[in-house]
PDB file of C-alpha atoms in Angstrom:
ATOM      1  CA  ASN A   1       0.752 -20.821 -38.691  1.00 66.00           C
ATOM      2  CA  ALA A   2       4.039 -18.987 -39.166  1.00 81.00           C
ATOM      3  CA  GLY A   3       5.448 -21.672 -41.517  1.00 94.00           C
ATOM      4  CA  VAL A   4       9.240 -21.507 -41.769  1.00 97.00           C
ATOM      5  CA  THR A   5      10.887 -18.711 -39.796  1.00 97.00           C
ATOM      6  CA  GLN A   6      14.487 -17.653 -40.331  1.00 98.00           C
ATOM      7  CA  THR A   7      16.529 -15.285 -38.205  1.00 97.00           C
ATOM      8  CA  PRO A   8      18.274 -12.955 -38.688  1.00 97.00           C
ATOM      9  CA  LYS A   9      17.119 -11.436 -41.993  1.00 97.00           C
ATOM     10  CA  PHE A  10      20.412  -9.608 -42.546  1.00 97.00           C
ATOM     11  CA  GLN A  11      23.889 -10.132 -41.133  1.00 97.00           C
ATOM     12  CA  VAL A  12      27.359  -8.730 -41.765  1.00 97.00           C
ATOM     13  CA  LEU A  13      30.318 -10.755 -40.514  1.00 97.00           C
ATOM     14  CA  LYS A  14      34.031 -10.225 -40.540  1.00 97.00           C
ATOM     15  CA  THR A  15      36.240 -12.922 -42.023  1.00 98.00           C
ATOM     16  CA  GLY A  16      36.941 -15.582 -39.427  1.00 97.00           C
ATOM     17  CA  GLN A  17      33.905 -14.891 -37.271  1.00 97.00           C
ATOM     18  CA  SER A  18      31.397 -17.619 -36.513  1.00 96.00           C
ATOM     19  CA  MET A  19      27.640 -17.413 -36.312  1.00 96.00           C
ATOM     20  CA  THR A  20      24.458 -19.471 -36.334  1.00 98.00           C
ATOM     21  CA  LEU A  21      21.550 -18.962 -38.706  1.00 98.00           C
ATOM     22  CA  GLN A  22      18.326 -20.005 -37.061  1.00 98.00           C
ATOM     23  CA  CYS A  23      15.469 -21.887 -38.722  1.00 98.00           C
ATOM     24  CA  ALA A  24      12.241 -23.022 -37.128  1.00 98.00           C
ATOM     25  CA  GLN A  25       9.097 -24.581 -38.604  1.00 97.00           C
ATOM     26  CA  ASP A  26       5.719 -25.106 -36.964  1.00 95.00           C
ATOM     27  CA  MET A  27       4.195 -27.522 -39.489  1.00 93.00           C
ATOM     28  CA  ASN A  28       5.504 -30.726 -37.869  1.00 91.00           C
ATOM     29  CA  HIS A  29       7.509 -31.475 -41.022  1.00 91.00           C
ATOM     30  CA  GLU A  30      10.003 -34.320 -41.026  1.00 92.00           C
ATOM     31  CA  TYR A  31      12.390 -32.999 -43.659  1.00 93.00           C
ATOM     32  CA  MET A  32      14.409 -29.791 -43.386  1.00 95.00           C
ATOM     33  CA  SER A  33      17.125 -28.378 -45.627  1.00 96.00           C
ATOM     34  CA  TRP A  34      19.463 -25.448 -46.025  1.00 98.00           C
ATOM     35  CA  TYR A  35      20.178 -23.895 -49.429  1.00 98.00           C
ATOM     36  CA  ARG A  36      22.319 -20.996 -50.543  1.00 98.00           C
ATOM     37  CA  GLN A  37      21.299 -18.799 -53.461  1.00 97.00           C
ATOM     38  CA  ASP A  38      23.936 -17.119 -55.613  1.00 95.00           C
ATOM     39  CA  PRO A  39      23.394 -15.212 -58.886  1.00 89.00           C
ATOM     40  CA  GLY A  40      23.381 -17.498 -61.911  1.00 87.00           C
ATOM     41  CA  MET A  41      23.712 -20.642 -59.784  1.00 89.00           C
ATOM     42  CA  GLY A  42      20.197 -21.223 -58.539  1.00 91.00           C
ATOM     43  CA  LEU A  43      19.770 -22.737 -55.092  1.00 96.00           C
ATOM     44  CA  ARG A  44      22.377 -25.236 -53.930  1.00 96.00           C
ATOM     45  CA  LEU A  45      21.819 -27.682 -51.112  1.00 96.00           C
ATOM     46  CA  ILE A  46      24.158 -27.286 -48.131  1.00 97.00           C
ATOM     47  CA  HIS A  47      22.841 -29.806 -45.566  1.00 97.00           C
ATOM     48  CA  TYR A  48      19.591 -31.616 -44.997  1.00 96.00           C
ATOM     49  CA  SER A  49      17.809 -33.623 -42.328  1.00 95.00           C
ATOM     50  CA  VAL A  50      15.165 -36.341 -42.565  1.00 92.00           C
ATOM     51  CA  GLY A  51      14.293 -36.219 -38.879  1.00 92.00           C
ATOM     52  CA  ALA A  52      15.488 -35.276 -35.420  1.00 93.00           C
ATOM     53  CA  GLY A  53      19.006 -36.542 -34.843  1.00 94.00           C
ATOM     54  CA  ILE A  54      19.634 -37.297 -38.541  1.00 95.00           C
ATOM     55  CA  THR A  55      21.571 -34.962 -40.844  1.00 96.00           C
ATOM     56  CA  ASP A  56      23.559 -35.360 -44.045  1.00 95.00           C
ATOM     57  CA  GLN A  57      25.607 -33.296 -46.473  1.00 96.00           C
ATOM     58  CA  GLY A  58      24.319 -31.727 -49.659  1.00 94.00           C
ATOM     59  CA  GLU A  59      26.201 -30.332 -52.656  1.00 93.00           C
ATOM     60  CA  VAL A  60      28.172 -27.574 -50.882  1.00 96.00           C
ATOM     61  CA  PRO A  61      28.668 -28.529 -47.198  1.00 97.00           C
ATOM     62  CA  ASN A  62      32.216 -27.260 -46.604  1.00 96.00           C
ATOM     63  CA  GLY A  63      32.430 -24.562 -43.931  1.00 96.00           C
ATOM     64  CA  TYR A  64      28.990 -25.301 -42.490  1.00 97.00           C
ATOM     65  CA  ASN A  65      27.693 -27.478 -39.671  1.00 97.00           C
ATOM     66  CA  VAL A  66      24.147 -28.460 -38.752  1.00 97.00           C
ATOM     67  CA  SER A  67      22.355 -30.335 -36.014  1.00 96.00           C
ATOM     68  CA  ARG A  68      18.727 -31.324 -35.491  1.00 97.00           C
ATOM     69  CA  SER A  69      17.875 -31.928 -31.867  1.00 96.00           C
ATOM     70  CA  THR A  70      14.139 -31.268 -32.316  1.00 96.00           C
ATOM     71  CA  THR A  71      11.639 -31.634 -35.171  1.00 95.00           C
ATOM     72  CA  GLU A  72      11.065 -27.879 -35.215  1.00 96.00           C
ATOM     73  CA  ASP A  73      14.595 -26.428 -35.325  1.00 97.00           C
ATOM     74  CA  PHE A  74      17.451 -26.792 -37.796  1.00 98.00           C
ATOM     75  CA  PRO A  75      20.245 -24.258 -37.169  1.00 98.00           C
ATOM     76  CA  LEU A  76      23.099 -23.701 -39.631  1.00 98.00           C
ATOM     77  CA  ARG A  77      26.503 -22.837 -38.181  1.00 98.00           C
ATOM     78  CA  LEU A  78      29.262 -21.032 -40.023  1.00 97.00           C
ATOM     79  CA  LEU A  79      32.468 -22.093 -38.325  1.00 91.00           C
ATOM     80  CA  SER A  80      34.892 -19.453 -39.658  1.00 96.00           C
ATOM     81  CA  ALA A  81      33.234 -17.110 -42.123  1.00 97.00           C
ATOM     82  CA  ALA A  82      34.879 -16.457 -45.485  1.00 97.00           C
ATOM     83  CA  PRO A  83      33.960 -13.937 -48.218  1.00 97.00           C
ATOM     84  CA  SER A  84      32.952 -16.901 -50.440  1.00 96.00           C
ATOM     85  CA  GLN A  85      30.092 -17.533 -48.005  1.00 97.00           C
ATOM     86  CA  THR A  86      28.492 -14.206 -48.879  1.00 97.00           C
ATOM     87  CA  SER A  87      25.084 -15.332 -50.107  1.00 98.00           C
ATOM     88  CA  VAL A  88      21.386 -15.533 -49.380  1.00 98.00           C
ATOM     89  CA  TYR A  89      20.545 -18.561 -47.253  1.00 98.00           C
ATOM     90  CA  PHE A  90      17.188 -20.300 -47.319  1.00 98.00           C
ATOM     91  CA  CYS A  91      15.805 -22.891 -44.971  1.00 98.00           C
ATOM     92  CA  ALA A  92      13.086 -25.209 -46.249  1.00 97.00           C
ATOM     93  CA  SER A  93      10.877 -27.916 -44.804  1.00 95.00           C
ATOM     94  CA  SER A  94       8.618 -30.618 -46.259  1.00 92.00           C
ATOM     95  CA  GLN A  95       6.259 -33.197 -44.822  1.00 85.00           C
ATOM     96  CA  GLY A  96       8.290 -36.304 -45.487  1.00 75.00           C
ATOM     97  CA  ASN A  97       6.555 -39.613 -45.058  1.00 64.00           C
ATOM     98  CA  ARG A  98       3.870 -38.089 -42.840  1.00 54.00           C
ATOM     99  CA  GLY A  99       1.838 -36.941 -45.819  1.00 53.00           C
ATOM    100  CA  PRO A 100       1.138 -37.594 -49.489  1.00 54.00           C
ATOM    101  CA  ARG A 101       2.834 -34.406 -50.702  1.00 54.00           C
ATOM    102  CA  ASN A 102       6.107 -35.303 -49.142  1.00 58.00           C
ATOM    103  CA  THR A 103       8.300 -33.336 -51.511  1.00 71.00           C
ATOM    104  CA  GLU A 104       6.585 -29.928 -51.578  1.00 86.00           C
ATOM    105  CA  ALA A 105       9.111 -27.669 -49.899  1.00 92.00           C
ATOM    106  CA  PHE A 106       8.129 -24.585 -47.929  1.00 94.00           C
ATOM    107  CA  PHE A 107      10.812 -21.914 -47.738  1.00 97.00           C
ATOM    108  CA  GLY A 108      11.609 -19.238 -45.200  1.00 97.00           C
ATOM    109  CA  GLN A 109      12.153 -15.601 -46.146  1.00 96.00           C
ATOM    110  CA  GLY A 110      15.917 -15.986 -46.263  1.00 97.00           C
ATOM    111  CA  THR A 111      18.972 -14.572 -44.496  1.00 98.00           C
ATOM    112  CA  ARG A 112      21.186 -12.216 -46.483  1.00 97.00           C
ATOM    113  CA  LEU A 113      24.745 -12.712 -45.242  1.00 98.00           C
ATOM    114  CA  THR A 114      27.720 -10.542 -46.162  1.00 97.00           C
ATOM    115  CA  VAL A 115      31.231 -11.525 -45.112  1.00 97.00           C
ATOM    116  CA  VAL A 116      33.803  -8.727 -45.321  1.00 97.00           C
TER     117      VAL A 116
ATOM    118  CA  GLN B   1      28.263 -30.650 -62.263  1.00 58.00           C
ATOM    119  CA  GLN B   2      24.893 -29.069 -62.926  1.00 67.00           C
ATOM    120  CA  GLN B   3      22.305 -31.843 -62.940  1.00 90.00           C
ATOM    121  CA  VAL B   4      19.466 -29.522 -63.954  1.00 95.00           C
ATOM    122  CA  LYS B   5      20.123 -26.914 -66.633  1.00 96.00           C
ATOM    123  CA  GLN B   6      17.695 -24.025 -67.106  1.00 97.00           C
ATOM    124  CA  SER B   7      17.335 -21.482 -69.890  1.00 96.00           C
ATOM    125  CA  PRO B   8      17.051 -18.656 -70.625  1.00 97.00           C
ATOM    126  CA  GLN B   9      18.707 -16.767 -67.783  1.00 96.00           C
ATOM    127  CA  SER B  10      16.402 -13.802 -68.347  1.00 97.00           C
ATOM    128  CA  LEU B  11      13.234 -13.196 -70.337  1.00 97.00           C
ATOM    129  CA  ILE B  12      11.237 -10.124 -71.277  1.00 98.00           C
ATOM    130  CA  VAL B  13       7.663 -10.608 -72.483  1.00 98.00           C
ATOM    131  CA  GLN B  14       4.871  -8.204 -73.334  1.00 98.00           C
ATOM    132  CA  LYS B  15       1.665  -8.318 -71.322  1.00 98.00           C
ATOM    133  CA  GLY B  16      -0.626 -10.956 -72.792  1.00 97.00           C
ATOM    134  CA  GLY B  17       2.222 -12.886 -74.374  1.00 98.00           C
ATOM    135  CA  ILE B  18       3.459 -16.415 -73.684  1.00 98.00           C
ATOM    136  CA  SER B  19       6.505 -16.955 -71.461  1.00 98.00           C
ATOM    137  CA  ILE B  20       8.447 -20.183 -71.967  1.00 98.00           C
ATOM    138  CA  ILE B  21      11.221 -21.444 -69.714  1.00 98.00           C
ATOM    139  CA  ASN B  22      13.078 -24.667 -70.429  1.00 98.00           C
ATOM    140  CA  CYS B  23      14.901 -27.186 -68.256  1.00 98.00           C
ATOM    141  CA  ALA B  24      16.916 -30.312 -68.980  1.00 98.00           C
ATOM    142  CA  TYR B  25      18.024 -32.968 -66.533  1.00 97.00           C
ATOM    143  CA  GLU B  26      20.541 -35.792 -66.578  1.00 94.00           C
ATOM    144  CA  ASN B  27      19.570 -38.251 -63.873  1.00 92.00           C
ATOM    145  CA  THR B  28      16.827 -40.624 -65.057  1.00 92.00           C
ATOM    146  CA  ALA B  29      16.077 -41.521 -61.420  1.00 90.00           C
ATOM    147  CA  PHE B  30      14.426 -38.120 -60.897  1.00 91.00           C
ATOM    148  CA  ASP B  31      10.686 -38.641 -60.460  1.00 90.00           C
ATOM    149  CA  TYR B  32       9.341 -35.281 -59.355  1.00 91.00           C
ATOM    150  CA  PHE B  33       9.733 -31.980 -61.215  1.00 94.00           C
ATOM    151  CA  PRO B  34       8.467 -28.806 -59.513  1.00 94.00           C
ATOM    152  CA  TRP B  35       8.626 -25.186 -60.542  1.00 97.00           C
ATOM    153  CA  TYR B  36       9.151 -22.507 -57.915  1.00 97.00           C
ATOM    154  CA  GLN B  37       8.348 -18.802 -58.170  1.00 98.00           C
ATOM    155  CA  GLN B  38      10.325 -16.234 -56.209  1.00 98.00           C
ATOM    156  CA  PHE B  39       9.530 -12.542 -55.745  1.00 97.00           C
ATOM    157  CA  PRO B  40      12.265 -10.103 -54.659  1.00 94.00           C
ATOM    158  CA  GLY B  41      13.073 -10.386 -50.967  1.00 93.00           C
ATOM    159  CA  LYS B  42      10.971 -13.523 -50.541  1.00 95.00           C
ATOM    160  CA  GLY B  43      11.614 -17.222 -50.401  1.00 96.00           C
ATOM    161  CA  PRO B  44      10.691 -19.481 -53.345  1.00 97.00           C
ATOM    162  CA  ALA B  45       7.154 -20.860 -53.359  1.00 96.00           C
ATOM    163  CA  LEU B  46       5.839 -23.906 -55.196  1.00 95.00           C
ATOM    164  CA  LEU B  47       4.010 -22.928 -58.385  1.00 96.00           C
ATOM    165  CA  ILE B  48       3.253 -26.220 -60.136  1.00 94.00           C
ATOM    166  CA  ALA B  49       4.783 -29.698 -60.286  1.00 93.00           C
ATOM    167  CA  ILE B  50       4.674 -32.791 -62.488  1.00 93.00           C
ATOM    168  CA  ARG B  51       5.597 -36.443 -62.237  1.00 90.00           C
ATOM    169  CA  PRO B  52       6.882 -38.494 -65.219  1.00 89.00           C
ATOM    170  CA  ASP B  53       3.684 -40.520 -65.681  1.00 89.00           C
ATOM    171  CA  VAL B  54       2.057 -37.587 -67.515  1.00 92.00           C
ATOM    172  CA  SER B  55       3.295 -35.393 -70.357  1.00 94.00           C
ATOM    173  CA  GLU B  56       1.465 -32.203 -69.412  1.00 96.00           C
ATOM    174  CA  LYS B  57      -0.057 -30.538 -66.374  1.00 95.00           C
ATOM    175  CA  LYS B  58      -2.058 -27.353 -66.410  1.00 96.00           C
ATOM    176  CA  GLU B  59      -3.077 -25.092 -63.539  1.00 95.00           C
ATOM    177  CA  GLY B  60      -4.763 -21.905 -64.653  1.00 96.00           C
ATOM    178  CA  ARG B  61      -2.386 -19.958 -66.909  1.00 97.00           C
ATOM    179  CA  PHE B  62       0.577 -22.180 -65.986  1.00 98.00           C
ATOM    180  CA  THR B  63       1.407 -25.391 -67.869  1.00 97.00           C
ATOM    181  CA  ILE B  64       4.273 -27.845 -67.522  1.00 96.00           C
ATOM    182  CA  SER B  65       5.196 -29.864 -70.610  1.00 96.00           C
ATOM    183  CA  PHE B  66       7.289 -32.956 -69.915  1.00 96.00           C
ATOM    184  CA  ASN B  67       9.327 -35.003 -72.414  1.00 95.00           C
ATOM    185  CA  LYS B  68      10.703 -38.063 -70.659  1.00 94.00           C
ATOM    186  CA  SER B  69      12.689 -39.421 -73.625  1.00 94.00           C
ATOM    187  CA  ALA B  70      14.448 -36.083 -74.153  1.00 95.00           C
ATOM    188  CA  LYS B  71      14.846 -35.518 -70.399  1.00 96.00           C
ATOM    189  CA  GLN B  72      13.381 -32.050 -70.746  1.00 97.00           C
ATOM    190  CA  PHE B  73      10.516 -30.116 -69.220  1.00 97.00           C
ATOM    191  CA  SER B  74       9.268 -26.607 -69.668  1.00 98.00           C
ATOM    192  CA  LEU B  75       7.014 -24.022 -68.049  1.00 98.00           C
ATOM    193  CA  HIS B  76       4.565 -22.086 -70.187  1.00 98.00           C
ATOM    194  CA  ILE B  77       2.856 -18.989 -68.802  1.00 98.00           C
ATOM    195  CA  MET B  78      -0.095 -18.024 -70.965  1.00 98.00           C
ATOM    196  CA  ASP B  79      -1.457 -14.458 -71.068  1.00 98.00           C
ATOM    197  CA  SER B  80       1.542 -13.244 -69.058  1.00 98.00           C
ATOM    198  CA  GLN B  81       0.797 -10.429 -66.601  1.00 98.00           C
ATOM    199  CA  PRO B  82       3.056  -7.833 -64.930  1.00 97.00           C
ATOM    200  CA  GLY B  83       2.320  -9.597 -61.631  1.00 97.00           C
ATOM    201  CA  ASP B  84       4.085 -12.682 -63.036  1.00 98.00           C
ATOM    202  CA  SER B  85       7.384 -10.771 -63.038  1.00 98.00           C
ATOM    203  CA  ALA B  86       9.582 -12.871 -60.762  1.00 98.00           C
ATOM    204  CA  THR B  87      12.407 -15.397 -60.780  1.00 97.00           C
ATOM    205  CA  TYR B  88      11.427 -18.931 -61.728  1.00 98.00           C
ATOM    206  CA  PHE B  89      13.329 -22.051 -60.780  1.00 97.00           C
ATOM    207  CA  CYS B  90      12.852 -25.539 -62.105  1.00 97.00           C
ATOM    208  CA  ALA B  91      13.901 -28.385 -59.864  1.00 96.00           C
ATOM    209  CA  ALA B  92      14.111 -32.157 -59.759  1.00 94.00           C
ATOM    210  CA  SER B  93      13.933 -34.681 -56.987  1.00 91.00           C
ATOM    211  CA  MET B  94      13.902 -38.398 -56.304  1.00 87.00           C
ATOM    212  CA  GLU B  95      10.827 -38.844 -54.146  1.00 80.00           C
ATOM    213  CA  THR B  96      11.686 -42.488 -53.636  1.00 76.00           C
ATOM    214  CA  SER B  97      14.909 -41.453 -51.852  1.00 77.00           C
ATOM    215  CA  ASN B  98      12.746 -40.110 -48.973  1.00 77.00           C
ATOM    216  CA  THR B  99      15.050 -37.177 -48.295  1.00 81.00           C
ATOM    217  CA  GLY B 100      13.168 -34.149 -49.612  1.00 83.00           C
ATOM    218  CA  LYS B 101      16.308 -33.073 -51.494  1.00 89.00           C
ATOM    219  CA  LEU B 102      15.722 -30.765 -54.460  1.00 92.00           C
ATOM    220  CA  ILE B 103      18.206 -30.060 -57.267  1.00 94.00           C
ATOM    221  CA  PHE B 104      17.534 -26.633 -58.746  1.00 95.00           C
ATOM    222  CA  GLY B 105      18.200 -25.072 -62.109  1.00 96.00           C
ATOM    223  CA  GLN B 106      20.010 -21.749 -62.369  1.00 95.00           C
ATOM    224  CA  GLY B 107      16.856 -19.643 -62.424  1.00 96.00           C
ATOM    225  CA  THR B 108      15.136 -17.379 -64.970  1.00 97.00           C
ATOM    226  CA  THR B 109      14.285 -13.760 -64.273  1.00 97.00           C
ATOM    227  CA  LEU B 110      11.017 -12.923 -66.036  1.00 98.00           C
ATOM    228  CA  GLN B 111       9.933  -9.357 -66.704  1.00 98.00           C
ATOM    229  CA  VAL B 112       6.448  -8.805 -68.130  1.00 98.00           C
ATOM    230  CA  LYS B 113       6.090  -5.335 -69.636  1.00 97.00           C
ATOM    231  CA  PRO B 114       2.700  -3.606 -69.407  1.00 93.00           C
TER     232      PRO B 114
END
């Protein structure tokens, strides 16, 4: 199993550009989330999903959109990139109500995004 | 508002020593407290977790101590090894919310010197 796969690994954007960070999981997990990691701030939740067709906002949702059309995929869209969105982005998935360990989160390798 | 506060920000320990990282939380509805370990260039991975019905959980050299009344929990790494050098995050969650949402602390960078 590949687990959680994120693409791309690195990206440089100009201010105002848009892009989509891809996330796919092959573990049939119900829950998926996006976090951003910044020095001294830990990981902060951007958006999350509890199943296909269901998404909700986390702590820092402004400037980001998500959708979940399938169980496997959970893309994160930056609408108009700003330098404040320079960060490392992690996608995570967990079993949800399909298993006893419903909160153990499995993370992808991350996408390092720089906005200039 | 930081719901989970972690300290210290960085820690240097000699090989064979004990590493201790502390976390405090505010929301008494949290019912699941994991610790994640992250190596450079990698995503975080679950190390050990505890629920509030026990005060301590041990897995090998790693132990979580939990104090429900003080709303604090800590990670102890016994006989610390250079391979333990990584960033450690505590987190908290409400499993009963059925969302999988995790609230993370700020992280601690641990360096174990040979």
